[in-house]
């Protein structure tokens, strides 16, 4: 029993999830582990939600503020959302129940650059953190914590919280021990020093997380898998987008601007990201590196076949096959993967120094290259900005990718004016749809508009965009960024009214 | 004669501005010194403009691309704009003739974060640099260049350009020698190292700029002052804005989030900035520091009276009285001021490490805290984003300030939706108008909206904003960032139509 817990102070505080959840009171701010559906607490949130529901049934209020690393899973965001148990949630999220409540206007959500979260917590911008709930793989004989399948903000939560609840999850592979790099050199200004990380493989911290045992109020044993992230099959559209990117990278190598090892890749998750990774493998690349947030199945494959030589991230996001493959060849992966805190995986200082190639999806871009990553029709949040801003602003290249249309052609991914701006014209370099690639580097707004219309717009929307742009160039108040303000958002408004961005006739 | 030039390779290439300008041919990319109207070449651009005009009169085309540090003066941007001599200009600018041509749609302008310019040039994103024209204070016996009243991108231009024209300006104070810190440790990824600067006063480079004498094609002697920047008197509105900021800083000190020495200040120029600086002096602050772009008269005063202990910048921007004061007490200032390249003054790594307090003006903000710094009515560019993004994203605090109305009340500085977004909701913390201060930290979009409406809007616009927000909260598609897309930009459109954002009745 307790073979994952080798320290008395922890075994002494073993209890049920229900008992642990009792430490959480209405109005508290609770910081939890979890990033991209990995390493989140599996049982205390559910027990907490049950208590909330009992209180609500008794006519009492019971809501908390929830801080995490990024997205979690139904066992955390889902149950707390269903229990109407959150006042405020930050930062990234992807749970459908949670998203619905946010967009119904029933709870508050703060969308923050992932690199900002830990430091803003330290700055005191989110107030006091009452309780931290952190999943770990195990506890060493010295009382150190072996981090789980994500690091996220755990170091910060453990340091800042008044009380700590530890979940020890025996389903998490014990073989992960030693694959984490927890940096303890951060500080508040004016005491900050340079972070001495100059390659993706540099170890700058320690394997384990420190914890003050006096703050630990509960230890709960769990035995449940992470939210599995099934590998999305590559569809034709994604493959075309990936092909445009790979052709572009080849041309950058030929032009002498990139070496054959490229620069450290940051890659999102999902169909397009998988297609890009598969394409890199097919393209014969070898010895690449990744400095990114998430290691998904596709990246594991590339690490296995040598396309990627080393990957730094803050989280895994694997399917059940991916987890099996990881466990089968863990000795291979152990030498080629490091998981770091997200304040390091997403740190502007490091991303700019390494010169990352930032590859991110988007909801829409406008003709001038302003990108909307978060709010459908300017108001309905999808998942949040995540780390896309950290990488797009600071990387060597900022690439944003999307199909040129959605909902069977009823929505154009290229619009006259973005209905919400997460990445400004100052931060976007390359836009890609299945139609083609727009290289915006070195171009003024009007030049950008013509390139985006010609290369990225769907043929059905291209004449509409050209018409808008041509008339804007004639009639706009200023002709630096020509716009017809009475029309700029009319496509979105039309979709809202008719369900289609295209006019009726 | 030539008492500023102590090296034979330079005196050998002395010639007139007209002769020097002959090296510049149509279609070339020419990189020039100059930042905030300081340290720009005074005579070659004028000679070049005259040649362009002669060519144009003869029916020939003569345009070039012009890269600088930031804004220059009528003798550079003004004459080249009047001569219709530019295809493309980047980055920041403030010349009325230039602005008019950009907004008439007659030339291209690229608006880039000031920290990005040098590296993007090195990355090859702007193509080859044919000629650099750089003003210096003098040339040492070893052939090194003594930088002038701004550093800007000069190091990069000297390194990258095929041919170099040097202007030696005997009006620039020779006493500036030794006040520059030119860092030669930059590199292209993957060869970048940490920049070892941990306090504003750290010297990490050399006093002089290196130059390859073989690339020097011309040396021109000049004797002309910088564009003088008269000290703007503090008006009542600016004073109120400054008072709100100072009250806020005091409360942050009392809350223990800031020490009495604050953190390094970044401050823009103009009325509000002057009022803030004057307020800091009145407020009894001592031993503050500045890590900023520009040192104007107001900051000189604070350095003199001990309010500011040390200031790092990339440029001076003084009035004639300011220059006199500087020369009179240069030994005092020499120990308390360093001018650096703008890739260092604006470097995300340094700004985040130091934890700067970013104080910038804006054109407008929307109720959710998206800030427009550049485009009036979404289309007419004013000056450009400058370094505001470098500091707002990476600083400890990001503050944006503006009067709540403009044009005698016909324009509201707070609008339902920003007509152009330069700083997203993810990057803005504090908004200030003369009406009050909105502290957006730790708040969701809907909470932010109510705070902005209550604290920052002008009373005449407040009910209009409240009405928009209330209806948006009911009728918006998504209720995370409620918007009525058919109305969101209607205030701007109304101003365009009627000259007033307020409805007619």
mmCIF file with all atom_site columns, N, CA and C in Angstrom, chain A residues 103 108-111 113 115-116 123 125 192 257 352 375 379 389 393 420 422 425-427 441 444 475-481 496, chain B residues 103 108-109 111 113 115-116 123 125 192 257 349 352 375 379 389 393 420 422 425-427 441-442 444 475-481 496:
data_model
loop_
_atom_site.group_PDB
_atom_site.id
_atom_site.type_symbol
_atom_site.label_atom_id
_atom_site.label_alt_id
_atom_site.label_comp_id
_atom_site.label_asym_id
_atom_site.label_entity_id
_atom_site.label_seq_id
_atom_site.pdbx_PDB_ins_code
_atom_site.Cartn_x
_atom_site.Cartn_y
_atom_site.Cartn_z
_atom_site.occupancy
_atom_site.B_iso_or_equiv
_atom_site.pdbx_formal_charge
_atom_site.auth_seq_id
_atom_site.auth_comp_id
_atom_site.auth_asym_id
_atom_site.auth_atom_id
_atom_site.pdbx_PDB_model_num
ATOM 1   N N  . UNK A 1 103 ? -20.300 31.599 -21.833 1.00 0.00 ? 103 UNK A N  1
ATOM 2   C CA . UNK A 1 103 ? -20.951 32.319 -22.930 1.00 0.00 ? 103 UNK A CA 1
ATOM 3   C C  . UNK A 1 103 ? -22.422 32.613 -22.681 1.00 0.00 ? 103 UNK A C  1
ATOM 4   N N  . UNK A 1 108 ? -17.627 34.263 -14.727 1.00 0.00 ? 108 UNK A N  1
ATOM 5   C CA . UNK A 1 108 ? -16.581 35.120 -15.258 1.00 0.00 ? 108 UNK A CA 1
ATOM 6   C C  . UNK A 1 108 ? -15.387 34.271 -15.686 1.00 0.00 ? 108 UNK A C  1
ATOM 7   N N  . UNK A 1 109 ? -14.770 34.691 -16.778 1.00 0.00 ? 109 UNK A N  1
ATOM 8   C CA . UNK A 1 109 ? -13.595 33.986 -17.295 1.00 0.00 ? 109 UNK A CA 1
ATOM 9   C C  . UNK A 1 109 ? -12.547 35.021 -17.684 1.00 0.00 ? 109 UNK A C  1
ATOM 10  N N  . UNK A 1 110 ? -11.324 34.815 -17.230 1.00 0.00 ? 110 UNK A N  1
ATOM 11  C CA . UNK A 1 110 ? -10.222 35.719 -17.587 1.00 0.00 ? 110 UNK A CA 1
ATOM 12  C C  . UNK A 1 110 ? -9.264  35.004 -18.515 1.00 0.00 ? 110 UNK A C  1
ATOM 13  N N  . UNK A 1 111 ? -9.037  35.610 -19.661 1.00 0.00 ? 111 UNK A N  1
ATOM 14  C CA . UNK A 1 111 ? -8.224  35.003 -20.710 1.00 0.00 ? 111 UNK A CA 1
ATOM 15  C C  . UNK A 1 111 ? -6.856  35.693 -20.727 1.00 0.00 ? 111 UNK A C  1
ATOM 16  N N  . UNK A 1 113 ? -2.441  35.539 -21.235 1.00 0.00 ? 113 UNK A N  1
ATOM 17  C CA . UNK A 1 113 ? -1.265  34.872 -21.810 1.00 0.00 ? 113 UNK A CA 1
ATOM 18  C C  . UNK A 1 113 ? -0.737  33.854 -20.800 1.00 0.00 ? 113 UNK A C  1
ATOM 19  N N  . UNK A 1 115 ? 2.109   32.778 -20.234 1.00 0.00 ? 115 UNK A N  1
ATOM 20  C CA . UNK A 1 115 ? 3.363   33.193 -19.574 1.00 0.00 ? 115 UNK A CA 1
ATOM 21  C C  . UNK A 1 115 ? 3.121   34.205 -18.461 1.00 0.00 ? 115 UNK A C  1
ATOM 22  N N  . UNK A 1 116 ? 1.959   34.822 -18.471 1.00 0.00 ? 116 UNK A N  1
ATOM 23  C CA . UNK A 1 116 ? 1.686   35.867 -17.476 1.00 0.00 ? 116 UNK A CA 1
ATOM 24  C C  . UNK A 1 116 ? 1.105   35.328 -16.169 1.00 0.00 ? 116 UNK A C  1
ATOM 25  N N  . UNK A 1 123 ? 2.508   38.712 -8.348  1.00 0.00 ? 123 UNK A N  1
ATOM 26  C CA . UNK A 1 123 ? 2.376   40.168 -8.190  1.00 0.00 ? 123 UNK A CA 1
ATOM 27  C C  . UNK A 1 123 ? 1.192   40.516 -7.274  1.00 0.00 ? 123 UNK A C  1
ATOM 28  N N  . UNK A 1 125 ? -2.031  40.077 -8.276  1.00 0.00 ? 125 UNK A N  1
ATOM 29  C CA . UNK A 1 125 ? -3.141  40.578 -9.086  1.00 0.00 ? 125 UNK A CA 1
ATOM 30  C C  . UNK A 1 125 ? -4.388  39.702 -8.949  1.00 0.00 ? 125 UNK A C  1
ATOM 31  N N  . UNK A 1 192 ? 15.138  40.054 -10.377 1.00 0.00 ? 192 UNK A N  1
ATOM 32  C CA . UNK A 1 192 ? 15.214  39.006 -11.395 1.00 0.00 ? 192 UNK A CA 1
ATOM 33  C C  . UNK A 1 192 ? 16.582  38.944 -12.067 1.00 0.00 ? 192 UNK A C  1
ATOM 34  N N  . UNK A 1 257 ? 17.704  31.615 -45.014 1.00 0.00 ? 257 UNK A N  1
ATOM 35  C CA . UNK A 1 257 ? 17.209  32.235 -43.783 1.00 0.00 ? 257 UNK A CA 1
ATOM 36  C C  . UNK A 1 257 ? 17.008  31.220 -42.665 1.00 0.00 ? 257 UNK A C  1
ATOM 37  N N  . UNK A 1 352 ? 12.206  34.245 -27.407 1.00 0.00 ? 352 UNK A N  1
ATOM 38  C CA . UNK A 1 352 ? 12.927  35.148 -28.303 1.00 0.00 ? 352 UNK A CA 1
ATOM 39  C C  . UNK A 1 352 ? 14.369  34.695 -28.481 1.00 0.00 ? 352 UNK A C  1
ATOM 40  N N  . UNK A 1 375 ? -12.600 34.630 -29.826 1.00 0.00 ? 375 UNK A N  1
ATOM 41  C CA . UNK A 1 375 ? -14.023 34.966 -29.716 1.00 0.00 ? 375 UNK A CA 1
ATOM 42  C C  . UNK A 1 375 ? -14.769 34.829 -31.043 1.00 0.00 ? 375 UNK A C  1
ATOM 43  N N  . UNK A 1 379 ? -17.629 37.668 -29.625 1.00 0.00 ? 379 UNK A N  1
ATOM 44  C CA . UNK A 1 379 ? -18.246 37.669 -28.298 1.00 0.00 ? 379 UNK A CA 1
ATOM 45  C C  . UNK A 1 379 ? -18.279 36.307 -27.595 1.00 0.00 ? 379 UNK A C  1
ATOM 46  N N  . UNK A 1 389 ? 0.032   33.971 -27.979 1.00 0.00 ? 389 UNK A N  1
ATOM 47  C CA . UNK A 1 389 ? 0.625   35.301 -27.953 1.00 0.00 ? 389 UNK A CA 1
ATOM 48  C C  . UNK A 1 389 ? 2.071   35.292 -27.495 1.00 0.00 ? 389 UNK A C  1
ATOM 49  N N  . UNK A 1 393 ? 4.464   36.714 -30.596 1.00 0.00 ? 393 UNK A N  1
ATOM 50  C CA . UNK A 1 393 ? 5.174   37.984 -30.412 1.00 0.00 ? 393 UNK A CA 1
ATOM 51  C C  . UNK A 1 393 ? 6.678   37.797 -30.343 1.00 0.00 ? 393 UNK A C  1
ATOM 52  N N  . UNK A 1 420 ? -12.651 40.166 -33.227 1.00 0.00 ? 420 UNK A N  1
ATOM 53  C CA . UNK A 1 420 ? -11.934 40.263 -31.947 1.00 0.00 ? 420 UNK A CA 1
ATOM 54  C C  . UNK A 1 420 ? -10.471 40.140 -32.321 1.00 0.00 ? 420 UNK A C  1
ATOM 55  N N  . UNK A 1 422 ? -6.710  39.196 -31.094 1.00 0.00 ? 422 UNK A N  1
ATOM 56  C CA . UNK A 1 422 ? -5.793  38.642 -30.093 1.00 0.00 ? 422 UNK A CA 1
ATOM 57  C C  . UNK A 1 422 ? -4.342  38.814 -30.503 1.00 0.00 ? 422 UNK A C  1
ATOM 58  N N  . UNK A 1 425 ? -1.746  43.171 -36.195 1.00 0.00 ? 425 UNK A N  1
ATOM 59  C CA . UNK A 1 425 ? -0.961  43.233 -37.426 1.00 0.00 ? 425 UNK A CA 1
ATOM 60  C C  . UNK A 1 425 ? 0.539   43.301 -37.137 1.00 0.00 ? 425 UNK A C  1
ATOM 61  N N  . UNK A 1 426 ? 0.902   43.822 -35.950 1.00 0.00 ? 426 UNK A N  1
ATOM 62  C CA . UNK A 1 426 ? 2.320   43.963 -35.613 1.00 0.00 ? 426 UNK A CA 1
ATOM 63  C C  . UNK A 1 426 ? 2.954   42.618 -35.247 1.00 0.00 ? 426 UNK A C  1
ATOM 64  N N  . UNK A 1 427 ? 2.138   41.595 -35.062 1.00 0.00 ? 427 UNK A N  1
ATOM 65  C CA . UNK A 1 427 ? 2.636   40.321 -34.526 1.00 0.00 ? 427 UNK A CA 1
ATOM 66  C C  . UNK A 1 427 ? 2.441   39.129 -35.446 1.00 0.00 ? 427 UNK A C  1
ATOM 67  N N  . UNK A 1 441 ? 5.603   39.366 -44.283 1.00 0.00 ? 441 UNK A N  1
ATOM 68  C CA . UNK A 1 441 ? 6.816   40.038 -43.812 1.00 0.00 ? 441 UNK A CA 1
ATOM 69  C C  . UNK A 1 441 ? 7.241   41.138 -44.793 1.00 0.00 ? 441 UNK A C  1
ATOM 70  N N  . UNK A 1 444 ? 3.400   46.493 -46.164 1.00 0.00 ? 444 UNK A N  1
ATOM 71  C CA . UNK A 1 444 ? 2.492   47.454 -45.530 1.00 0.00 ? 444 UNK A CA 1
ATOM 72  C C  . UNK A 1 444 ? 1.083   46.858 -45.487 1.00 0.00 ? 444 UNK A C  1
ATOM 73  N N  . UNK A 1 475 ? -12.805 54.898 -50.457 1.00 0.00 ? 475 UNK A N  1
ATOM 74  C CA . UNK A 1 475 ? -13.726 55.653 -49.603 1.00 0.00 ? 475 UNK A CA 1
ATOM 75  C C  . UNK A 1 475 ? -13.304 55.761 -48.137 1.00 0.00 ? 475 UNK A C  1
ATOM 76  N N  . UNK A 1 476 ? -12.273 55.047 -47.746 1.00 0.00 ? 476 UNK A N  1
ATOM 77  C CA . UNK A 1 476 ? -11.900 55.050 -46.329 1.00 0.00 ? 476 UNK A CA 1
ATOM 78  C C  . UNK A 1 476 ? -11.462 56.436 -45.877 1.00 0.00 ? 476 UNK A C  1
ATOM 79  N N  . UNK A 1 477 ? -11.719 56.730 -44.597 1.00 0.00 ? 477 UNK A N  1
ATOM 80  C CA . UNK A 1 477 ? -11.279 58.003 -44.010 1.00 0.00 ? 477 UNK A CA 1
ATOM 81  C C  . UNK A 1 477 ? -9.773  58.153 -44.186 1.00 0.00 ? 477 UNK A C  1
ATOM 82  N N  . UNK A 1 478 ? -8.999  57.221 -43.643 1.00 0.00 ? 478 UNK A N  1
ATOM 83  C CA . UNK A 1 478 ? -7.558  57.189 -43.884 1.00 0.00 ? 478 UNK A CA 1
ATOM 84  C C  . UNK A 1 478 ? -7.251  56.028 -44.802 1.00 0.00 ? 478 UNK A C  1
ATOM 85  N N  . UNK A 1 479 ? -6.201  56.140 -45.568 1.00 0.00 ? 479 UNK A N  1
ATOM 86  C CA . UNK A 1 479 ? -5.900  55.079 -46.525 1.00 0.00 ? 479 UNK A CA 1
ATOM 87  C C  . UNK A 1 479 ? -4.625  54.324 -46.157 1.00 0.00 ? 479 UNK A C  1
ATOM 88  N N  . UNK A 1 480 ? -4.277  54.381 -44.858 1.00 0.00 ? 480 UNK A N  1
ATOM 89  C CA . UNK A 1 480 ? -3.178  53.528 -44.402 1.00 0.00 ? 480 UNK A CA 1
ATOM 90  C C  . UNK A 1 480 ? -3.701  52.104 -44.173 1.00 0.00 ? 480 UNK A C  1
ATOM 91  N N  . UNK A 1 481 ? -4.822  52.002 -43.463 1.00 0.00 ? 481 UNK A N  1
ATOM 92  C CA . UNK A 1 481 ? -5.480  50.713 -43.217 1.00 0.00 ? 481 UNK A CA 1
ATOM 93  C C  . UNK A 1 481 ? -6.926  50.890 -43.674 1.00 0.00 ? 481 UNK A C  1
ATOM 94  N N  . UNK A 1 496 ? -24.922 36.103 -38.113 1.00 0.00 ? 496 UNK A N  1
ATOM 95  C CA . UNK A 1 496 ? -25.780 36.078 -36.930 1.00 0.00 ? 496 UNK A CA 1
ATOM 96  C C  . UNK A 1 496 ? -27.258 36.083 -37.335 1.00 0.00 ? 496 UNK A C  1
ATOM 97  N N  . UNK B 2 103 ? -1.549  58.511 -45.408 1.00 0.00 ? 103 UNK B N  1
ATOM 98  C CA . UNK B 2 103 ? -3.003  58.414 -45.272 1.00 0.00 ? 103 UNK B CA 1
ATOM 99  C C  . UNK B 2 103 ? -3.753  58.775 -46.546 1.00 0.00 ? 103 UNK B C  1
ATOM 100 N N  . UNK B 2 108 ? 3.734   53.530 -48.836 1.00 0.00 ? 108 UNK B N  1
ATOM 101 C CA . UNK B 2 108 ? 3.535   52.418 -47.911 1.00 0.00 ? 108 UNK B CA 1
ATOM 102 C C  . UNK B 2 108 ? 4.261   52.697 -46.603 1.00 0.00 ? 108 UNK B C  1
ATOM 103 N N  . UNK B 2 109 ? 3.634   52.285 -45.520 1.00 0.00 ? 109 UNK B N  1
ATOM 104 C CA . UNK B 2 109 ? 4.226   52.468 -44.195 1.00 0.00 ? 109 UNK B CA 1
ATOM 105 C C  . UNK B 2 109 ? 4.051   51.185 -43.419 1.00 0.00 ? 109 UNK B C  1
ATOM 106 N N  . UNK B 2 111 ? 4.272   49.486 -39.728 1.00 0.00 ? 111 UNK B N  1
ATOM 107 C CA . UNK B 2 111 ? 4.247   49.871 -38.319 1.00 0.00 ? 111 UNK B CA 1
ATOM 108 C C  . UNK B 2 111 ? 4.673   48.662 -37.480 1.00 0.00 ? 111 UNK B C  1
ATOM 109 N N  . UNK B 2 113 ? 6.758   46.907 -33.959 1.00 0.00 ? 113 UNK B N  1
ATOM 110 C CA . UNK B 2 113 ? 7.287   47.076 -32.603 1.00 0.00 ? 113 UNK B CA 1
ATOM 111 C C  . UNK B 2 113 ? 8.753   47.513 -32.696 1.00 0.00 ? 113 UNK B C  1
ATOM 112 N N  . UNK B 2 115 ? 11.184  47.028 -30.837 1.00 0.00 ? 115 UNK B N  1
ATOM 113 C CA . UNK B 2 115 ? 12.145  45.974 -30.478 1.00 0.00 ? 115 UNK B CA 1
ATOM 114 C C  . UNK B 2 115 ? 12.334  44.961 -31.599 1.00 0.00 ? 115 UNK B C  1
ATOM 115 N N  . UNK B 2 116 ? 11.430  44.955 -32.567 1.00 0.00 ? 116 UNK B N  1
ATOM 116 C CA . UNK B 2 116 ? 11.515  43.961 -33.643 1.00 0.00 ? 116 UNK B CA 1
ATOM 117 C C  . UNK B 2 116 ? 12.366  44.419 -34.821 1.00 0.00 ? 116 UNK B C  1
ATOM 118 N N  . UNK B 2 123 ? 17.153  39.205 -39.811 1.00 0.00 ? 123 UNK B N  1
ATOM 119 C CA . UNK B 2 123 ? 16.529  37.976 -40.312 1.00 0.00 ? 123 UNK B CA 1
ATOM 120 C C  . UNK B 2 123 ? 16.363  38.020 -41.838 1.00 0.00 ? 123 UNK B C  1
ATOM 121 N N  . UNK B 2 125 ? 14.130  40.056 -43.359 1.00 0.00 ? 125 UNK B N  1
ATOM 122 C CA . UNK B 2 125 ? 12.728  40.292 -43.712 1.00 0.00 ? 125 UNK B CA 1
ATOM 123 C C  . UNK B 2 125 ? 12.537  41.585 -44.510 1.00 0.00 ? 125 UNK B C  1
ATOM 124 N N  . UNK B 2 192 ? 21.906  32.753 -29.759 1.00 0.00 ? 192 UNK B N  1
ATOM 125 C CA . UNK B 2 192 ? 21.709  33.845 -28.810 1.00 0.00 ? 192 UNK B CA 1
ATOM 126 C C  . UNK B 2 192 ? 22.008  33.421 -27.377 1.00 0.00 ? 192 UNK B C  1
ATOM 127 N N  . UNK B 2 257 ? 2.563   46.138 -2.881  1.00 0.00 ? 257 UNK B N  1
ATOM 128 C CA . UNK B 2 257 ? 2.889   45.570 -4.188  1.00 0.00 ? 257 UNK B CA 1
ATOM 129 C C  . UNK B 2 257 ? 4.031   46.309 -4.878  1.00 0.00 ? 257 UNK B C  1
ATOM 130 N N  . UNK B 2 349 ? 13.138  40.720 -23.130 1.00 0.00 ? 349 UNK B N  1
ATOM 131 C CA . UNK B 2 349 ? 13.871  40.036 -22.059 1.00 0.00 ? 349 UNK B CA 1
ATOM 132 C C  . UNK B 2 349 ? 14.181  40.995 -20.916 1.00 0.00 ? 349 UNK B C  1
ATOM 133 N N  . UNK B 2 352 ? 10.893  42.670 -19.158 1.00 0.00 ? 352 UNK B N  1
ATOM 134 C CA . UNK B 2 352 ? 10.231  41.748 -18.233 1.00 0.00 ? 352 UNK B CA 1
ATOM 135 C C  . UNK B 2 352 ? 11.094  41.537 -16.994 1.00 0.00 ? 352 UNK B C  1
ATOM 136 N N  . UNK B 2 375 ? -4.426  54.079 -35.199 1.00 0.00 ? 375 UNK B N  1
ATOM 137 C CA . UNK B 2 375 ? -5.256  54.413 -36.352 1.00 0.00 ? 375 UNK B CA 1
ATOM 138 C C  . UNK B 2 375 ? -6.544  55.134 -35.958 1.00 0.00 ? 375 UNK B C  1
ATOM 139 N N  . UNK B 2 379 ? -8.363  53.671 -39.527 1.00 0.00 ? 379 UNK B N  1
ATOM 140 C CA . UNK B 2 379 ? -7.754  53.675 -40.865 1.00 0.00 ? 379 UNK B CA 1
ATOM 141 C C  . UNK B 2 379 ? -6.657  54.712 -41.076 1.00 0.00 ? 379 UNK B C  1
ATOM 142 N N  . UNK B 2 389 ? 4.026   48.553 -27.345 1.00 0.00 ? 389 UNK B N  1
ATOM 143 C CA . UNK B 2 389 ? 3.758   47.121 -27.223 1.00 0.00 ? 389 UNK B CA 1
ATOM 144 C C  . UNK B 2 389 ? 4.871   46.381 -26.502 1.00 0.00 ? 389 UNK B C  1
ATOM 145 N N  . UNK B 2 393 ? 3.329   44.708 -23.012 1.00 0.00 ? 393 UNK B N  1
ATOM 146 C CA . UNK B 2 393 ? 3.261   43.252 -22.901 1.00 0.00 ? 393 UNK B CA 1
ATOM 147 C C  . UNK B 2 393 ? 4.218   42.717 -21.843 1.00 0.00 ? 393 UNK B C  1
ATOM 148 N N  . UNK B 2 420 ? -9.369  50.007 -34.110 1.00 0.00 ? 420 UNK B N  1
ATOM 149 C CA . UNK B 2 420 ? -8.114  49.334 -34.479 1.00 0.00 ? 420 UNK B CA 1
ATOM 150 C C  . UNK B 2 420 ? -7.530  48.858 -33.156 1.00 0.00 ? 420 UNK B C  1
ATOM 151 N N  . UNK B 2 422 ? -4.198  47.727 -31.113 1.00 0.00 ? 422 UNK B N  1
ATOM 152 C CA . UNK B 2 422 ? -2.744  47.578 -31.035 1.00 0.00 ? 422 UNK B CA 1
ATOM 153 C C  . UNK B 2 422 ? -2.327  46.854 -29.765 1.00 0.00 ? 422 UNK B C  1
ATOM 154 N N  . UNK B 2 425 ? -6.934  43.093 -25.003 1.00 0.00 ? 425 UNK B N  1
ATOM 155 C CA . UNK B 2 425 ? -7.410  42.945 -23.630 1.00 0.00 ? 425 UNK B CA 1
ATOM 156 C C  . UNK B 2 425 ? -6.425  42.157 -22.769 1.00 0.00 ? 425 UNK B C  1
ATOM 157 N N  . UNK B 2 426 ? -5.625  41.279 -23.416 1.00 0.00 ? 426 UNK B N  1
ATOM 158 C CA . UNK B 2 426 ? -4.680  40.448 -22.668 1.00 0.00 ? 426 UNK B CA 1
ATOM 159 C C  . UNK B 2 426 ? -3.467  41.247 -22.184 1.00 0.00 ? 426 UNK B C  1
ATOM 160 N N  . UNK B 2 427 ? -3.314  42.465 -22.681 1.00 0.00 ? 427 UNK B N  1
ATOM 161 C CA . UNK B 2 427 ? -2.085  43.228 -22.421 1.00 0.00 ? 427 UNK B CA 1
ATOM 162 C C  . UNK B 2 427 ? -2.306  44.542 -21.699 1.00 0.00 ? 427 UNK B C  1
ATOM 163 N N  . UNK B 2 441 ? -6.966  44.732 -13.554 1.00 0.00 ? 441 UNK B N  1
ATOM 164 C CA . UNK B 2 441 ? -6.278  43.503 -13.139 1.00 0.00 ? 441 UNK B CA 1
ATOM 165 C C  . UNK B 2 441 ? -7.245  42.574 -12.407 1.00 0.00 ? 441 UNK B C  1
ATOM 166 N N  . UNK B 2 442 ? -7.172  41.304 -12.764 1.00 0.00 ? 442 UNK B N  1
ATOM 167 C CA . UNK B 2 442 ? -7.973  40.313 -12.060 1.00 0.00 ? 442 UNK B CA 1
ATOM 168 C C  . UNK B 2 442 ? -9.449  40.340 -12.403 1.00 0.00 ? 442 UNK B C  1
ATOM 169 N N  . UNK B 2 444 ? -12.722 39.952 -15.319 1.00 0.00 ? 444 UNK B N  1
ATOM 170 C CA . UNK B 2 444 ? -13.210 39.390 -16.585 1.00 0.00 ? 444 UNK B CA 1
ATOM 171 C C  . UNK B 2 444 ? -13.674 40.535 -17.494 1.00 0.00 ? 444 UNK B C  1
ATOM 172 N N  . UNK B 2 475 ? -28.322 40.886 -25.678 1.00 0.00 ? 475 UNK B N  1
ATOM 173 C CA . UNK B 2 475 ? -28.572 40.461 -27.060 1.00 0.00 ? 475 UNK B CA 1
ATOM 174 C C  . UNK B 2 475 ? -27.350 39.873 -27.766 1.00 0.00 ? 475 UNK B C  1
ATOM 175 N N  . UNK B 2 476 ? -26.190 39.948 -27.151 1.00 0.00 ? 476 UNK B N  1
ATOM 176 C CA . UNK B 2 476 ? -24.982 39.492 -27.845 1.00 0.00 ? 476 UNK B CA 1
ATOM 177 C C  . UNK B 2 476 ? -25.042 37.993 -28.121 1.00 0.00 ? 476 UNK B C  1
ATOM 178 N N  . UNK B 2 477 ? -24.421 37.578 -29.215 1.00 0.00 ? 477 UNK B N  1
ATOM 179 C CA . UNK B 2 477 ? -24.339 36.156 -29.569 1.00 0.00 ? 477 UNK B CA 1
ATOM 180 C C  . UNK B 2 477 ? -23.706 35.381 -28.420 1.00 0.00 ? 477 UNK B C  1
ATOM 181 N N  . UNK B 2 478 ? -22.489 35.734 -28.051 1.00 0.00 ? 478 UNK B N  1
ATOM 182 C CA . UNK B 2 478 ? -21.853 35.164 -26.865 1.00 0.00 ? 478 UNK B CA 1
ATOM 183 C C  . UNK B 2 478 ? -21.808 36.219 -25.786 1.00 0.00 ? 478 UNK B C  1
ATOM 184 N N  . UNK B 2 479 ? -21.863 35.800 -24.541 1.00 0.00 ? 479 UNK B N  1
ATOM 185 C CA . UNK B 2 479 ? -21.893 36.788 -23.464 1.00 0.00 ? 479 UNK B CA 1
ATOM 186 C C  . UNK B 2 479 ? -20.608 36.793 -22.649 1.00 0.00 ? 479 UNK B C  1
ATOM 187 N N  . UNK B 2 480 ? -19.514 36.306 -23.280 1.00 0.00 ? 480 UNK B N  1
ATOM 188 C CA . UNK B 2 480 ? -18.219 36.464 -22.632 1.00 0.00 ? 480 UNK B CA 1
ATOM 189 C C  . UNK B 2 480 ? -17.693 37.881 -22.866 1.00 0.00 ? 480 UNK B C  1
ATOM 190 N N  . UNK B 2 481 ? -17.752 38.330 -24.110 1.00 0.00 ? 481 UNK B N  1
ATOM 191 C CA . UNK B 2 481 ? -17.354 39.695 -24.468 1.00 0.00 ? 481 UNK B CA 1
ATOM 192 C C  . UNK B 2 481 ? -18.537 40.289 -25.231 1.00 0.00 ? 481 UNK B C  1
ATOM 193 N N  . UNK B 2 496 ? -17.628 60.120 -38.666 1.00 0.00 ? 496 UNK B N  1
ATOM 194 C CA . UNK B 2 496 ? -17.242 60.284 -40.073 1.00 0.00 ? 496 UNK B CA 1
ATOM 195 C C  . UNK B 2 496 ? -18.345 61.031 -40.842 1.00 0.00 ? 496 UNK B C  1
#
